[in-house]
Amino acid sequence: QSHVGVARRLARDPEARARRSAVLRIAPRVRGVGDAVLAAAELVETAQADAKAATEERDATERQSLLRSLGAEGLATIPPALRGQVKQLEEEQKRRATRAQRDVLDRAMIDLLSFYRDVLVLQLGSDVPLVNAEHEEAARSLAESTTAEQTVRRMDAVGEARTRIEVNVAPLLAVEAMLIALRPQA
């Protein structure tokens, strides 16, 4: 999808490939509201774990560096005069962790959009390669059992969830609403 950083990460990190593949399997797996709620919880928990893993080591290094520069390294308790600076660092780290979680969720939603793009390509009979060729069977199955209009509505639901998360809607609520909209409609 023309994103070199993502391509590099997927090429080098088998865990990243596995996570992406799991996200792509969500779309055909969601059959009802219960499936949607469970998948949403799984997706948000995975995003939280990824964000924590990405920021944990950096946070510890920054805290240690700050304490060293303040002359408080190794102290059992932080002197009251220094607590404000430590608290400020912790608040910045918390904001960064929240941003990292939202970034992970956004990448997952972009992956879902790419899956629905493939479904739409198949529904319209377009002569372009699929983005997710390894998931062609699932995309083909969904393409045959739904309409192009339904696929576009699903893509809109993913876009709406991305917007909601960007404006600070609780991630779990936004992802649940999105996945409920992705389930098959009668």
Short mmCIF file of the C-alpha atoms (twelve columns), coordinates in Angstrom:
data_MODEL
# 
_entry.id   MODEL 
# 
loop_
_atom_site.group_PDB 
_atom_site.id 
_atom_site.type_symbol 
_atom_site.label_atom_id 
_atom_site.label_alt_id 
_atom_site.label_comp_id 
_atom_site.label_asym_id 
_atom_site.label_seq_id 
_atom_site.Cartn_x 
_atom_site.Cartn_y 
_atom_site.Cartn_z 
_atom_site.pdbx_PDB_model_num 
ATOM 1   C CA . GLN A 1   0.000   0.000   0.000   1 
ATOM 2   C CA . SER A 2   2.981   2.281   -0.666  1 
ATOM 3   C CA . HIS A 3   4.035   2.595   2.981   1 
ATOM 4   C CA . VAL A 4   7.715   1.674   3.185   1 
ATOM 5   C CA . GLY A 5   7.883   1.650   6.996   1 
ATOM 6   C CA . VAL A 6   4.985   -0.787  7.292   1 
ATOM 7   C CA . ALA A 7   6.413   -2.979  4.528   1 
ATOM 8   C CA . ARG A 8   9.794   -3.057  6.271   1 
ATOM 9   C CA . ARG A 9   8.187   -3.955  9.613   1 
ATOM 10  C CA . LEU A 10  6.138   -6.744  8.021   1 
ATOM 11  C CA . ALA A 11  9.177   -8.098  6.176   1 
ATOM 12  C CA . ARG A 12  11.367  -8.202  9.290   1 
ATOM 13  C CA . ASP A 13  8.954   -9.014  12.105  1 
ATOM 14  C CA . PRO A 14  7.053   -12.317 12.037  1 
ATOM 15  C CA . GLU A 15  4.960   -11.193 15.020  1 
ATOM 16  C CA . ALA A 16  3.841   -8.101  13.080  1 
ATOM 17  C CA . ARG A 17  2.810   -10.326 10.164  1 
ATOM 18  C CA . ALA A 18  0.883   -12.597 12.525  1 
ATOM 19  C CA . ARG A 19  -0.909  -9.640  14.147  1 
ATOM 20  C CA . ARG A 20  -1.830  -8.216  10.736  1 
ATOM 21  C CA . SER A 21  -3.116  -11.579 9.582   1 
ATOM 22  C CA . ALA A 22  -5.215  -11.887 12.750  1 
ATOM 23  C CA . VAL A 23  -6.737  -8.469  12.066  1 
ATOM 24  C CA . LEU A 24  -7.577  -9.485  8.507   1 
ATOM 25  C CA . ARG A 25  -9.303  -12.638 9.780   1 
ATOM 26  C CA . ILE A 26  -11.624 -10.515 11.923  1 
ATOM 27  C CA . ALA A 27  -13.776 -9.400  8.986   1 
ATOM 28  C CA . PRO A 28  -15.005 -12.845 7.898   1 
ATOM 29  C CA . ARG A 29  -15.168 -14.064 11.513  1 
ATOM 30  C CA . VAL A 30  -17.689 -11.497 12.768  1 
ATOM 31  C CA . ARG A 31  -21.155 -13.026 12.319  1 
ATOM 32  C CA . GLY A 32  -23.138 -11.331 15.086  1 
ATOM 33  C CA . VAL A 33  -23.057 -8.766  17.857  1 
ATOM 34  C CA . GLY A 34  -21.406 -11.191 20.292  1 
ATOM 35  C CA . ASP A 35  -18.610 -11.919 17.821  1 
ATOM 36  C CA . ALA A 36  -18.170 -8.191  17.239  1 
ATOM 37  C CA . VAL A 37  -17.893 -7.362  20.938  1 
ATOM 38  C CA . LEU A 38  -15.386 -10.173 21.561  1 
ATOM 39  C CA . ALA A 39  -13.311 -9.227  18.515  1 
ATOM 40  C CA . ALA A 40  -13.325 -5.570  19.592  1 
ATOM 41  C CA . ALA A 41  -12.037 -6.455  23.050  1 
ATOM 42  C CA . GLU A 42  -9.339  -8.637  21.493  1 
ATOM 43  C CA . LEU A 43  -8.282  -5.914  19.064  1 
ATOM 44  C CA . VAL A 44  -8.105  -3.208  21.746  1 
ATOM 45  C CA . GLU A 45  -6.223  -5.479  24.175  1 
ATOM 46  C CA . THR A 46  -3.719  -6.330  21.446  1 
ATOM 47  C CA . ALA A 47  -3.266  -2.628  20.690  1 
ATOM 48  C CA . GLN A 48  -2.686  -1.898  24.376  1 
ATOM 49  C CA . ALA A 49  -0.125  -4.699  24.653  1 
ATOM 50  C CA . ASP A 50  1.677   -3.550  21.486  1 
ATOM 51  C CA . ALA A 51  1.743   0.042   22.711  1 
ATOM 52  C CA . LYS A 52  3.027   -1.031  26.124  1 
ATOM 53  C CA . ALA A 53  5.753   -3.159  24.562  1 
ATOM 54  C CA . ALA A 54  6.789   -0.295  22.303  1 
ATOM 55  C CA . THR A 55  6.962   2.299   25.092  1 
ATOM 56  C CA . GLU A 56  7.889   0.359   28.243  1 
ATOM 57  C CA . GLU A 57  11.650  0.185   27.727  1 
ATOM 58  C CA . ARG A 58  11.851  3.805   26.570  1 
ATOM 59  C CA . ASP A 59  9.805   4.963   29.570  1 
ATOM 60  C CA . ALA A 60  12.065  3.146   32.027  1 
ATOM 61  C CA . THR A 61  15.191  4.583   30.378  1 
ATOM 62  C CA . GLU A 62  13.760  8.121   30.454  1 
ATOM 63  C CA . ARG A 63  12.756  7.807   34.110  1 
ATOM 64  C CA . GLN A 64  16.183  6.500   35.072  1 
ATOM 65  C CA . SER A 65  17.873  9.282   33.102  1 
ATOM 66  C CA . LEU A 66  15.695  11.943  34.735  1 
ATOM 67  C CA . LEU A 67  16.352  10.605  38.234  1 
ATOM 68  C CA . ARG A 68  20.081  10.495  37.496  1 
ATOM 69  C CA . SER A 69  20.082  14.092  36.235  1 
ATOM 70  C CA . LEU A 70  18.134  15.192  39.330  1 
ATOM 71  C CA . GLY A 71  20.534  13.369  41.633  1 
ATOM 72  C CA . ALA A 72  17.761  11.071  42.875  1 
ATOM 73  C CA . GLU A 73  18.878  7.819   41.249  1 
ATOM 74  C CA . GLY A 74  18.682  4.892   43.663  1 
ATOM 75  C CA . LEU A 75  16.675  6.756   46.312  1 
ATOM 76  C CA . ALA A 76  13.819  4.786   47.895  1 
ATOM 77  C CA . THR A 77  11.520  7.812   47.779  1 
ATOM 78  C CA . ILE A 78  11.657  10.827  45.529  1 
ATOM 79  C CA . PRO A 79  12.195  14.092  47.418  1 
ATOM 80  C CA . PRO A 80  9.102   16.342  47.410  1 
ATOM 81  C CA . ALA A 81  10.937  19.096  45.503  1 
ATOM 82  C CA . LEU A 82  11.554  16.707  42.577  1 
ATOM 83  C CA . ARG A 83  8.173   14.947  42.420  1 
ATOM 84  C CA . GLY A 84  6.700   17.542  40.053  1 
ATOM 85  C CA . GLN A 85  9.326   16.849  37.402  1 
ATOM 86  C CA . VAL A 86  8.866   13.096  37.729  1 
ATOM 87  C CA . LYS A 87  5.087   13.487  37.556  1 
ATOM 88  C CA . GLN A 88  5.426   15.631  34.425  1 
ATOM 89  C CA . LEU A 89  7.523   12.915  32.770  1 
ATOM 90  C CA . GLU A 90  5.001   10.228  33.753  1 
ATOM 91  C CA . GLU A 91  2.125   12.276  32.290  1 
ATOM 92  C CA . GLU A 92  4.023   12.718  29.020  1 
ATOM 93  C CA . GLN A 93  4.739   8.987   28.920  1 
ATOM 94  C CA . LYS A 94  1.049   8.236   29.514  1 
ATOM 95  C CA . ARG A 95  0.075   10.530  26.617  1 
ATOM 96  C CA . ARG A 96  2.643   8.830   24.403  1 
ATOM 97  C CA . ALA A 97  1.300   5.375   25.350  1 
ATOM 98  C CA . THR A 98  -2.243  6.493   24.507  1 
ATOM 99  C CA . ARG A 99  -1.024  7.820   21.156  1 
ATOM 100 C CA . ALA A 100 0.842   4.562   20.490  1 
ATOM 101 C CA . GLN A 101 -2.310  2.538   21.222  1 
ATOM 102 C CA . ARG A 102 -4.356  4.694   18.871  1 
ATOM 103 C CA . ASP A 103 -1.685  4.361   16.185  1 
ATOM 104 C CA . VAL A 104 -1.776  0.552   16.494  1 
ATOM 105 C CA . LEU A 105 -5.577  0.583   16.221  1 
ATOM 106 C CA . ASP A 106 -5.386  2.901   13.231  1 
ATOM 107 C CA . ARG A 107 -2.980  0.540   11.464  1 
ATOM 108 C CA . ALA A 108 -5.348  -2.353  12.175  1 
ATOM 109 C CA . MET A 109 -8.240  -0.394  10.693  1 
ATOM 110 C CA . ILE A 110 -6.196  0.475   7.621   1 
ATOM 111 C CA . ASP A 111 -5.526  -3.251  7.244   1 
ATOM 112 C CA . LEU A 112 -9.291  -3.897  7.473   1 
ATOM 113 C CA . LEU A 113 -9.871  -1.225  4.842   1 
ATOM 114 C CA . SER A 114 -7.397  -2.986  2.572   1 
ATOM 115 C CA . PHE A 115 -9.321  -6.247  3.038   1 
ATOM 116 C CA . TYR A 116 -12.623 -4.577  2.132   1 
ATOM 117 C CA . ARG A 117 -10.897 -2.922  -0.812  1 
ATOM 118 C CA . ASP A 118 -10.016 -6.415  -2.024  1 
ATOM 119 C CA . VAL A 119 -13.627 -7.536  -1.517  1 
ATOM 120 C CA . LEU A 120 -14.819 -4.552  -3.551  1 
ATOM 121 C CA . VAL A 121 -12.254 -5.245  -6.293  1 
ATOM 122 C CA . LEU A 122 -13.629 -8.788  -6.584  1 
ATOM 123 C CA . GLN A 123 -17.256 -7.614  -6.510  1 
ATOM 124 C CA . LEU A 124 -16.654 -5.106  -9.281  1 
ATOM 125 C CA . GLY A 125 -14.583 -7.518  -11.348 1 
ATOM 126 C CA . SER A 126 -11.687 -5.080  -11.506 1 
ATOM 127 C CA . ASP A 127 -8.502  -6.248  -13.128 1 
ATOM 128 C CA . VAL A 128 -6.103  -5.095  -10.400 1 
ATOM 129 C CA . PRO A 129 -4.047  -7.194  -8.007  1 
ATOM 130 C CA . LEU A 130 -5.347  -7.800  -4.498  1 
ATOM 131 C CA . VAL A 131 -3.517  -6.140  -1.621  1 
ATOM 132 C CA . ASN A 132 -4.036  -9.182  0.596   1 
ATOM 133 C CA . ALA A 133 -3.537  -12.047 -1.839  1 
ATOM 134 C CA . GLU A 134 -2.985  -14.484 1.043   1 
ATOM 135 C CA . HIS A 135 -6.574  -13.781 2.178   1 
ATOM 136 C CA . GLU A 136 -8.119  -14.072 -1.278  1 
ATOM 137 C CA . GLU A 137 -10.362 -16.992 -0.341  1 
ATOM 138 C CA . ALA A 138 -11.971 -15.083 2.543   1 
ATOM 139 C CA . ALA A 139 -12.303 -11.947 0.408   1 
ATOM 140 C CA . ARG A 140 -13.841 -13.932 -2.442  1 
ATOM 141 C CA . SER A 141 -16.309 -15.622 -0.075  1 
ATOM 142 C CA . LEU A 142 -17.392 -12.266 1.343   1 
ATOM 143 C CA . ALA A 143 -17.569 -10.757 -2.138  1 
ATOM 144 C CA . GLU A 144 -19.923 -13.507 -3.273  1 
ATOM 145 C CA . SER A 145 -22.202 -13.287 -0.235  1 
ATOM 146 C CA . THR A 146 -22.575 -9.481  -0.087  1 
ATOM 147 C CA . THR A 147 -23.094 -6.537  -2.387  1 
ATOM 148 C CA . ALA A 148 -20.710 -3.764  -3.355  1 
ATOM 149 C CA . GLU A 149 -22.999 -1.318  -1.512  1 
ATOM 150 C CA . GLN A 150 -22.635 -3.331  1.696   1 
ATOM 151 C CA . THR A 151 -18.866 -3.365  1.263   1 
ATOM 152 C CA . VAL A 152 -18.766 0.407   0.829   1 
ATOM 153 C CA . ARG A 153 -20.915 0.798   3.979   1 
ATOM 154 C CA . ARG A 154 -18.440 -1.409  5.847   1 
ATOM 155 C CA . MET A 155 -15.546 0.689   4.608   1 
ATOM 156 C CA . ASP A 156 -17.421 3.791   5.779   1 
ATOM 157 C CA . ALA A 157 -17.872 2.180   9.223   1 
ATOM 158 C CA . VAL A 158 -14.119 1.610   9.451   1 
ATOM 159 C CA . GLY A 159 -13.471 5.225   8.421   1 
ATOM 160 C CA . GLU A 160 -15.968 6.452   11.016  1 
ATOM 161 C CA . ALA A 161 -14.229 4.434   13.746  1 
ATOM 162 C CA . ARG A 162 -10.880 5.948   12.754  1 
ATOM 163 C CA . THR A 163 -12.409 9.418   13.036  1 
ATOM 164 C CA . ARG A 164 -13.999 8.637   16.400  1 
ATOM 165 C CA . ILE A 165 -10.741 7.389   17.866  1 
ATOM 166 C CA . GLU A 166 -8.918  10.456  16.545  1 
ATOM 167 C CA . VAL A 167 -11.359 12.723  18.444  1 
ATOM 168 C CA . ASN A 168 -10.856 10.779  21.695  1 
ATOM 169 C CA . VAL A 169 -13.850 8.438   21.757  1 
ATOM 170 C CA . ALA A 170 -12.969 5.502   23.993  1 
ATOM 171 C CA . PRO A 171 -11.212 3.017   21.702  1 
ATOM 172 C CA . LEU A 172 -13.250 0.026   22.859  1 
ATOM 173 C CA . LEU A 173 -16.547 1.813   22.136  1 
ATOM 174 C CA . ALA A 174 -15.407 2.965   18.701  1 
ATOM 175 C CA . VAL A 175 -14.085 -0.464  17.729  1 
ATOM 176 C CA . GLU A 176 -17.211 -2.238  19.043  1 
ATOM 177 C CA . ALA A 177 -19.453 0.073   16.998  1 
ATOM 178 C CA . MET A 178 -17.299 -0.517  13.934  1 
ATOM 179 C CA . LEU A 179 -17.290 -4.298  14.254  1 
ATOM 180 C CA . ILE A 180 -21.040 -4.398  14.860  1 
ATOM 181 C CA . ALA A 181 -21.433 -2.489  11.583  1 
ATOM 182 C CA . LEU A 182 -19.190 -5.047  9.833   1 
ATOM 183 C CA . ARG A 183 -21.359 -8.032  10.699  1 
ATOM 184 C CA . PRO A 184 -23.619 -9.491  7.991   1 
ATOM 185 C CA . GLN A 185 -26.839 -7.572  7.625   1 
ATOM 186 C CA . ALA A 186 -30.183 -9.247  6.996   1 
# 
